[in-house]
Short mmCIF file of C-alpha atoms in Angstrom, two decimals:
data_model
loop_
_atom_site.label_atom_id
_atom_site.label_comp_id
_atom_site.label_asym_id
_atom_site.label_seq_id
_atom_site.Cartn_x
_atom_site.Cartn_y
_atom_site.Cartn_z
CA MET A 1 -2.56 -35.05 16.40
CA ARG A 2 0.06 -32.65 17.71
CA VAL A 3 0.32 -29.24 16.06
CA LEU A 4 2.98 -26.62 16.72
CA PHE A 5 1.56 -23.14 16.13
CA PHE A 6 4.52 -20.85 15.62
CA ASN A 7 3.87 -17.11 15.43
CA GLU A 8 6.36 -14.40 14.54
CA GLY A 9 4.71 -12.18 17.13
CA ASN A 10 3.95 -8.47 17.24
CA LEU A 11 6.63 -6.38 15.59
CA GLY A 12 7.02 -3.35 17.82
CA GLY A 13 4.39 -0.63 17.65
CA HIS A 14 3.70 -0.77 13.92
CA ILE A 15 2.36 -4.32 13.45
CA LEU A 16 0.19 -5.39 16.36
CA GLY A 17 -2.20 -7.92 14.85
CA GLN A 18 -0.28 -11.15 15.32
CA GLY A 19 -1.82 -11.73 18.74
CA GLN A 20 -5.30 -11.85 17.21
CA LEU A 21 -4.21 -14.87 15.17
CA ASP A 22 -3.32 -16.87 18.28
CA GLU A 23 -6.60 -15.80 19.87
CA ALA A 24 -8.56 -17.06 16.86
CA LEU A 25 -6.68 -20.37 16.86
CA ARG A 26 -7.27 -20.93 20.58
CA VAL A 27 -10.99 -20.24 20.15
CA GLY A 28 -11.16 -22.79 17.36
CA LEU A 29 -9.23 -25.41 19.33
CA GLU A 30 -12.09 -25.60 21.82
CA GLY A 31 -14.02 -27.54 19.19
CA ALA A 32 -11.18 -29.89 18.21
CA PRO A 33 -10.41 -32.17 21.19
CA ASP A 34 -8.29 -34.50 19.04
CA ILE A 35 -5.72 -31.75 18.41
CA GLU A 36 -3.00 -31.21 20.98
CA ALA A 37 -1.52 -27.77 20.40
CA ARG A 38 1.61 -25.97 21.46
CA PHE A 39 2.03 -22.22 20.87
CA ALA A 40 5.47 -20.74 20.40
CA GLY A 41 7.23 -17.81 18.81
CA ILE A 42 10.35 -15.69 18.76
CA GLY A 43 11.09 -13.10 21.39
CA GLU A 44 12.53 -9.63 21.20
CA MET A 45 15.66 -9.13 19.12
CA ARG A 46 18.92 -8.78 20.98
CA ARG A 47 21.02 -5.69 20.35
CA LEU A 48 23.32 -7.31 17.78
CA GLU A 49 20.43 -8.92 15.94
CA ARG A 50 18.59 -5.64 15.72
CA ALA A 51 21.69 -3.89 14.44
CA LEU A 52 22.20 -6.52 11.74
CA ALA A 53 18.55 -6.30 10.73
CA THR A 54 17.92 -2.58 10.82
CA ARG A 55 21.05 -0.42 11.12
CA PRO A 56 21.52 1.72 7.97
CA VAL A 57 24.64 0.99 5.96
CA ALA A 58 26.53 4.20 5.20
CA LEU A 59 26.43 5.41 1.59
CA LEU A 60 24.17 2.53 0.49
CA ALA A 61 21.23 3.57 2.70
CA ASP A 62 20.86 6.92 0.96
CA ARG A 63 20.47 5.05 -2.32
CA HIS A 64 18.05 2.48 -0.77
CA LEU A 65 20.59 -0.22 -1.62
CA ASP A 66 21.59 -1.46 1.85
CA PHE A 67 19.19 -4.43 1.48
CA ARG A 68 17.46 -3.78 4.76
CA THR A 69 14.46 -5.91 3.72
CA LEU A 70 16.72 -8.90 3.09
CA ARG A 71 18.66 -8.34 6.29
CA TRP A 72 15.45 -8.20 8.32
CA HIS A 73 14.11 -11.36 6.70
CA LEU A 74 17.34 -13.29 7.19
CA VAL A 75 17.74 -12.33 10.84
CA GLN A 76 14.12 -13.16 11.64
CA ALA A 77 14.19 -16.38 9.62
CA GLN A 78 17.38 -17.61 11.30
CA ARG A 79 15.96 -16.83 14.74
CA ALA A 80 12.69 -18.55 13.90
CA ARG A 81 14.37 -21.64 12.47
CA ALA A 82 16.49 -22.08 15.57
CA GLN A 83 13.47 -21.66 17.84
CA VAL A 84 11.32 -24.08 15.82
CA ARG A 85 14.05 -26.71 16.06
CA ARG A 86 14.23 -26.26 19.83
CA GLU A 87 10.45 -26.57 20.10
CA LEU A 88 10.38 -29.74 17.99
CA ARG A 89 13.16 -31.36 20.02
CA ALA A 90 11.25 -30.68 23.24
CA TRP A 91 7.80 -31.44 21.78
CA PRO A 92 7.75 -33.50 18.54
CA ALA A 93 4.79 -32.36 16.44
CA ASP A 94 2.94 -33.98 13.55
CA VAL A 95 2.43 -30.66 11.76
CA ALA A 96 3.80 -27.13 12.16
CA HIS A 97 1.74 -24.04 11.39
CA VAL A 98 3.98 -20.99 10.86
CA HIS A 99 2.93 -17.34 10.63
CA SER A 100 4.03 -15.26 8.93
CA HIS A 101 5.67 -17.17 6.12
CA SER A 102 8.47 -14.58 6.03
CA VAL A 103 10.07 -16.18 9.10
CA ALA A 104 10.16 -19.53 7.28
CA LEU A 105 12.43 -18.42 4.43
CA THR A 106 15.24 -20.68 5.67
CA MET A 107 13.14 -23.62 6.96
CA ARG A 108 13.33 -25.83 3.88
CA ARG A 109 15.29 -28.54 5.71
CA ILE A 110 12.64 -28.69 8.42
CA MET A 111 9.96 -28.87 5.71
CA ARG A 112 11.61 -32.01 4.28
CA SER A 113 11.02 -33.94 7.51
CA LEU A 114 7.79 -32.37 8.78
CA PRO A 115 4.65 -31.03 7.08
CA VAL A 116 4.81 -27.25 7.49
CA VAL A 117 1.80 -25.04 6.81
CA LEU A 118 2.65 -21.43 6.04
CA SER A 119 0.17 -18.68 6.86
CA LEU A 120 0.38 -15.30 5.12
CA ASP A 121 -1.55 -12.13 4.43
CA THR A 122 0.76 -10.88 1.68
CA THR A 123 3.87 -11.74 -0.26
CA VAL A 124 7.09 -9.74 -0.09
CA ARG A 125 6.29 -8.04 -3.38
CA GLY A 126 2.66 -7.51 -2.44
CA TRP A 127 3.73 -5.67 0.71
CA TRP A 128 6.29 -3.44 -0.95
CA GLU A 129 3.94 -2.53 -3.78
CA MET A 130 1.64 -0.83 -1.28
CA PRO A 131 1.19 2.90 -1.97
CA GLY A 132 2.31 3.68 1.58
CA TRP A 133 5.98 3.08 0.84
CA PRO A 134 7.39 5.84 -1.41
CA LEU A 135 10.22 3.85 -2.98
CA ASP A 136 11.06 4.05 -6.67
CA HIS A 137 10.19 0.88 -8.57
CA TRP A 138 13.80 0.45 -9.76
CA TYR A 139 15.20 0.43 -6.23
CA ARG A 140 12.41 -1.74 -4.91
CA SER A 141 12.85 -4.38 -7.60
CA ILE A 142 16.53 -4.72 -6.77
CA THR A 143 16.28 -4.67 -2.98
CA ILE A 144 13.42 -7.16 -2.62
CA ALA A 145 14.64 -9.60 -5.29
CA PRO A 146 16.72 -11.77 -2.88
CA SER A 147 13.85 -11.98 -0.37
CA SER A 148 11.41 -12.86 -3.15
CA ALA A 149 13.71 -15.65 -4.34
CA LEU A 150 13.90 -17.15 -0.84
CA GLU A 151 10.14 -16.72 -0.53
CA ARG A 152 9.47 -18.69 -3.72
CA ARG A 153 11.56 -21.61 -2.47
CA ALA A 154 9.81 -21.64 0.90
CA LEU A 155 6.31 -21.40 -0.58
CA ARG A 156 6.92 -24.30 -2.95
CA ALA A 157 8.47 -26.43 -0.22
CA ALA A 158 5.56 -25.94 2.20
CA ALA A 159 3.00 -28.70 2.53
CA LEU A 160 0.28 -26.06 2.34
CA VAL A 161 0.04 -22.28 2.17
CA LEU A 162 -2.88 -20.45 3.78
CA ALA A 163 -3.55 -17.12 2.06
CA TRP A 164 -5.81 -14.93 4.17
CA THR A 165 -7.58 -13.23 1.24
CA PRO A 166 -8.16 -13.92 -2.46
CA TRP A 167 -5.77 -11.02 -3.12
CA ALA A 168 -3.05 -12.74 -1.10
CA LYS A 169 -3.74 -16.05 -2.88
CA ARG A 170 -3.34 -14.37 -6.26
CA SER A 171 -0.07 -12.85 -5.06
CA VAL A 172 1.26 -16.29 -4.08
CA GLU A 173 0.21 -17.79 -7.41
CA ARG A 174 1.96 -14.95 -9.22
CA GLU A 175 5.18 -15.24 -7.23
CA ALA A 176 5.44 -19.03 -6.94
CA PRO A 177 3.34 -20.91 -9.52
CA GLY A 178 2.71 -24.50 -8.49
CA THR A 179 2.45 -23.71 -4.78
CA ASN A 180 -0.21 -25.66 -2.88
CA VAL A 181 -2.15 -22.58 -1.76
CA VAL A 182 -5.72 -22.12 -0.54
CA GLU A 183 -7.64 -19.11 0.66
CA HIS A 184 -8.13 -19.33 4.41
CA HIS A 185 -8.55 -16.57 7.00
CA PRO A 186 -8.27 -17.51 10.71
CA GLY A 187 -11.39 -15.52 11.57
CA LEU A 188 -12.55 -13.79 14.74
CA ASP A 189 -14.17 -14.79 18.00
CA LEU A 190 -17.66 -13.60 17.06
CA ARG A 191 -18.89 -14.21 20.58
CA ARG A 192 -16.50 -11.55 21.82
CA TYR A 193 -16.75 -9.17 18.87
CA ARG A 194 -20.50 -8.63 18.70
CA PRO A 195 -22.94 -5.73 18.47
CA ALA A 196 -23.85 -3.80 21.60
CA GLU A 197 -26.51 -1.23 22.30
CA ARG A 198 -25.14 2.18 21.41
CA GLN A 199 -25.23 5.00 23.90
CA GLU A 200 -26.88 8.27 22.92
CA ARG A 201 -24.46 11.14 22.41
CA GLU A 202 -24.63 14.78 21.45
CA ARG A 203 -22.33 14.31 18.45
CA PRO A 204 -21.53 11.28 16.25
CA ARG A 205 -18.23 9.55 16.86
CA VAL A 206 -15.63 8.31 14.36
CA LEU A 207 -13.01 5.76 15.37
CA PHE A 208 -9.52 5.23 13.92
CA VAL A 209 -7.31 2.28 14.96
CA GLY A 210 -3.77 2.06 13.62
CA GLY A 211 -0.20 1.68 14.87
CA ARG A 212 1.33 3.53 11.90
CA PHE A 213 -0.67 6.74 12.04
CA ALA A 214 0.47 8.41 8.81
CA ALA A 215 0.72 5.22 6.71
CA LYS A 216 -2.78 4.22 7.80
CA GLY A 217 -4.20 7.55 6.68
CA GLY A 218 -4.55 9.23 10.07
CA GLU A 219 -3.46 12.61 8.71
CA ASP A 220 -5.98 12.29 5.88
CA LEU A 221 -8.74 11.61 8.39
CA LEU A 222 -7.86 14.66 10.50
CA ALA A 223 -7.80 16.82 7.37
CA ALA A 224 -11.07 15.38 6.06
CA LEU A 225 -12.98 16.15 9.25
CA GLY A 226 -11.18 19.48 9.68
CA GLU A 227 -13.14 22.18 11.49
CA ASP A 228 -16.07 19.83 12.12
CA LEU A 229 -14.04 18.18 14.87
CA GLY A 230 -15.32 19.14 18.29
CA ARG A 231 -18.26 20.97 16.76
CA ASP A 232 -20.21 18.42 14.71
CA VAL A 233 -18.24 15.22 15.20
CA GLU A 234 -15.85 13.57 17.66
CA LEU A 235 -12.86 11.42 16.79
CA ASP A 236 -11.26 8.63 18.82
CA LEU A 237 -7.72 7.74 17.73
CA VAL A 238 -6.19 4.47 18.92
CA THR A 239 -2.52 4.69 18.04
CA ARG A 240 0.92 4.60 19.59
CA ASP A 241 2.19 7.42 17.39
CA PRO A 242 2.25 10.98 18.76
CA VAL A 243 -0.73 13.10 17.69
CA ALA A 244 -1.09 16.80 18.47
CA GLU A 245 -3.99 17.78 20.71
CA ARG A 246 -6.97 19.43 19.07
CA PRO A 247 -10.67 19.93 19.89
CA GLY A 248 -12.90 16.92 19.51
CA VAL A 249 -10.03 14.41 19.33
CA ARG A 250 -9.20 11.82 21.98
CA VAL A 251 -6.04 9.72 21.71
CA HIS A 252 -5.99 6.26 23.31
CA ARG A 253 -2.93 4.06 23.91
CA LEU A 254 -4.53 0.63 23.91
CA ASP A 255 -3.40 -2.89 23.05
CA PRO A 256 -5.57 -5.01 20.72
CA SER A 257 -6.87 -7.15 23.60
CA ASP A 258 -7.84 -4.20 25.81
CA PRO A 259 -11.58 -4.32 26.63
CA ARG A 260 -11.70 -0.53 26.26
CA LEU A 261 -10.84 -0.95 22.58
CA LEU A 262 -13.75 -3.35 22.13
CA GLU A 263 -16.06 -0.80 23.73
CA LEU A 264 -14.82 1.88 21.34
CA GLN A 265 -15.45 -0.44 18.40
CA GLN A 266 -18.97 -1.21 19.58
CA GLN A 267 -19.87 2.40 20.34
CA ALA A 268 -18.40 4.15 17.29
CA ASP A 269 -20.80 5.42 14.64
CA VAL A 270 -18.17 4.76 11.96
CA LEU A 271 -14.73 3.19 11.96
CA CYS A 272 -12.51 4.87 9.37
CA LEU A 273 -9.16 3.51 8.21
CA PRO A 274 -8.07 5.43 5.08
CA THR A 275 -4.87 3.42 4.87
CA TYR A 276 -2.06 3.48 2.34
CA GLY A 277 -0.38 0.28 3.53
CA ASP A 278 -2.43 -2.68 4.80
CA THR A 279 -3.28 -6.18 3.66
CA ASN A 280 -6.42 -7.02 5.63
CA PRO A 281 -6.54 -5.05 8.88
CA TRP A 282 -7.93 -6.73 11.97
CA ALA A 283 -9.39 -3.39 13.08
CA LEU A 284 -11.80 -3.44 10.14
CA LEU A 285 -13.00 -6.99 10.78
CA GLU A 286 -13.43 -6.37 14.50
CA ALA A 287 -15.58 -3.29 13.88
CA MET A 288 -17.58 -5.11 11.21
CA ALA A 289 -18.26 -7.98 13.63
CA CYS A 290 -19.58 -5.35 16.07
CA ALA A 291 -21.98 -4.15 13.33
CA THR A 292 -20.11 -0.84 13.15
CA PRO A 293 -20.02 0.54 9.59
CA VAL A 294 -16.50 0.92 8.20
CA VAL A 295 -14.83 3.17 5.64
CA SER A 296 -11.48 2.18 4.16
CA THR A 297 -9.40 2.25 1.00
CA ARG A 298 -8.90 0.06 -2.06
CA VAL A 299 -5.56 -1.27 -0.86
CA GLY A 300 -4.39 -4.88 -0.62
CA GLY A 301 -7.12 -7.33 0.32
CA ILE A 302 -9.38 -4.68 1.87
CA PRO A 303 -11.95 -4.59 -0.98
CA GLU A 304 -12.50 -8.35 -0.55
CA LEU A 305 -12.62 -7.96 3.21
CA LEU A 306 -15.48 -5.48 2.69
CA ASP A 307 -17.20 -7.70 0.09
CA GLU A 308 -16.25 -5.23 -2.65
CA GLY A 309 -18.08 -2.39 -0.91
CA ARG A 310 -21.23 -4.26 0.09
CA ALA A 311 -20.12 -4.68 3.72
CA GLY A 312 -18.41 -1.29 4.02
CA VAL A 313 -17.54 1.81 2.04
CA LEU A 314 -14.41 2.05 -0.13
CA VAL A 315 -12.61 5.23 -1.21
CA ASP A 316 -9.33 5.81 -3.01
CA HIS A 317 -6.31 6.29 -0.77
CA GLY A 318 -5.20 9.88 -0.51
CA ASP A 319 -8.50 11.35 -1.77
CA ARG A 320 -9.33 13.59 1.17
CA ARG A 321 -12.31 15.21 -0.56
CA ALA A 322 -13.96 11.85 -1.25
CA LEU A 323 -13.16 10.75 2.29
CA ARG A 324 -14.81 13.85 3.75
CA GLU A 325 -17.90 13.52 1.56
CA THR A 326 -18.24 9.84 2.39
CA LEU A 327 -17.91 10.35 6.13
CA LEU A 328 -20.29 13.32 6.33
CA ALA A 329 -22.88 11.49 4.24
CA LEU A 330 -22.68 8.42 6.50
CA LEU A 331 -22.80 10.43 9.71
CA ALA A 332 -25.91 12.22 8.46
CA ASP A 333 -27.70 8.97 7.56
CA PRO A 334 -28.38 6.71 10.58
CA GLN A 335 -30.46 4.30 8.48
CA ARG A 336 -27.61 3.65 6.03
CA ARG A 337 -25.18 3.18 8.90
CA GLU A 338 -27.49 0.60 10.41
CA GLN A 339 -27.84 -1.23 7.11
CA LEU A 340 -24.09 -1.27 6.52
CA GLY A 341 -23.48 -2.50 10.05
CA GLU A 342 -25.97 -5.35 9.62
CA ARG A 343 -24.40 -6.37 6.31
CA ALA A 344 -20.94 -6.27 7.87
CA ARG A 345 -21.99 -8.52 10.73
CA GLU A 346 -23.66 -10.96 8.35
CA TRP A 347 -20.53 -11.02 6.18
CA CYS A 348 -18.38 -11.82 9.22
CA GLU A 349 -20.74 -14.63 10.22
CA ARG A 350 -20.49 -16.10 6.73
CA ARG A 351 -16.74 -15.73 6.23
CA TYR A 352 -14.86 -14.94 9.43
CA ASP A 353 -16.17 -17.05 12.30
CA ALA A 354 -13.04 -18.40 14.02
CA ARG A 355 -14.79 -21.59 15.11
CA VAL A 356 -15.93 -22.39 11.60
CA GLN A 357 -12.60 -21.40 10.10
CA PHE A 358 -10.63 -23.56 12.52
CA ALA A 359 -12.81 -26.58 11.78
CA SER A 360 -11.84 -26.18 8.13
CA LEU A 361 -8.18 -25.74 9.05
CA ALA A 362 -8.26 -28.81 11.29
CA GLU A 363 -9.43 -30.97 8.38
CA ARG A 364 -6.54 -29.75 6.28
CA LEU A 365 -4.05 -30.40 9.09
CA ARG A 366 -5.37 -33.92 9.66
CA ALA A 367 -4.89 -34.67 5.98
CA LEU A 368 -1.21 -33.73 6.27
CA SER A 369 -0.32 -35.60 9.45
#
């Protein structure tokens, strides 16, 4: 069976997790010798494409009515459709696996002649309802309506939709009733992301990983730790955004595949991601697989990712006092950190092993070919 795995790719500095998907799929393919795979995607936007997708439209932009969401989706979808057609002409596949589904909004004609599996971690509406995007409901409803309409058509036309979390599956069922959707996360390489012996240090260490520093709660984390930084606790920030220097804080510019990031995840006493806008962050899963206790917010599919608080600690987004109390309590309790880390690792072994997850995916793909 020949499968084309088509990935939208990393979107600049703010969404960097798409590469982890390809990594998980490649790990799983090692156990499926009957599947011949080809990996493809779309490259960087050209200047005109980027202008069409992102340039503000005078007068309308101030009123949030320049339909930037729709423009972005249409430009990306047209680019993806053209590239998928080129790939299929050069390498006819039995099934196509496309992530994220937002680049498949104009692929209905391809879906009529080839089984296409769409992979998603959120719907258009699910993404824009995140608390991280301060847009009035009235404006949002108008500006995302065209994208949502295209999304419904694509979801219903797909042979199968893979929703990464139960939250994402519910979102699909709400937006496009009748869609053939199942819950399926690609998982992690648990042989790479694994616990390591922690080095002894003078002060405990908190880790933050996020490309969108403010939207992922980075400012809340700095405020929550406050004057304790450099005195009672250290903080490692992995982000591409600029962060002012301050005692006890180290800023790292690392890509997701950098081995130094894995070491930070294994050595941290706590990984904290007090995010306002995420669906199911890879950074949380990677830390959990390393048996590092995690603290995050009740946003998107995160509660389910943390087994509703049994495999990590959940706080409300924006509640800096609760965040501070939670972190200080965890840092002062090594036994609880160890217990949370063990539960997190066990949860990953049960739900997010890439080899197990791919075996399940392979069965579904074989049934479609």
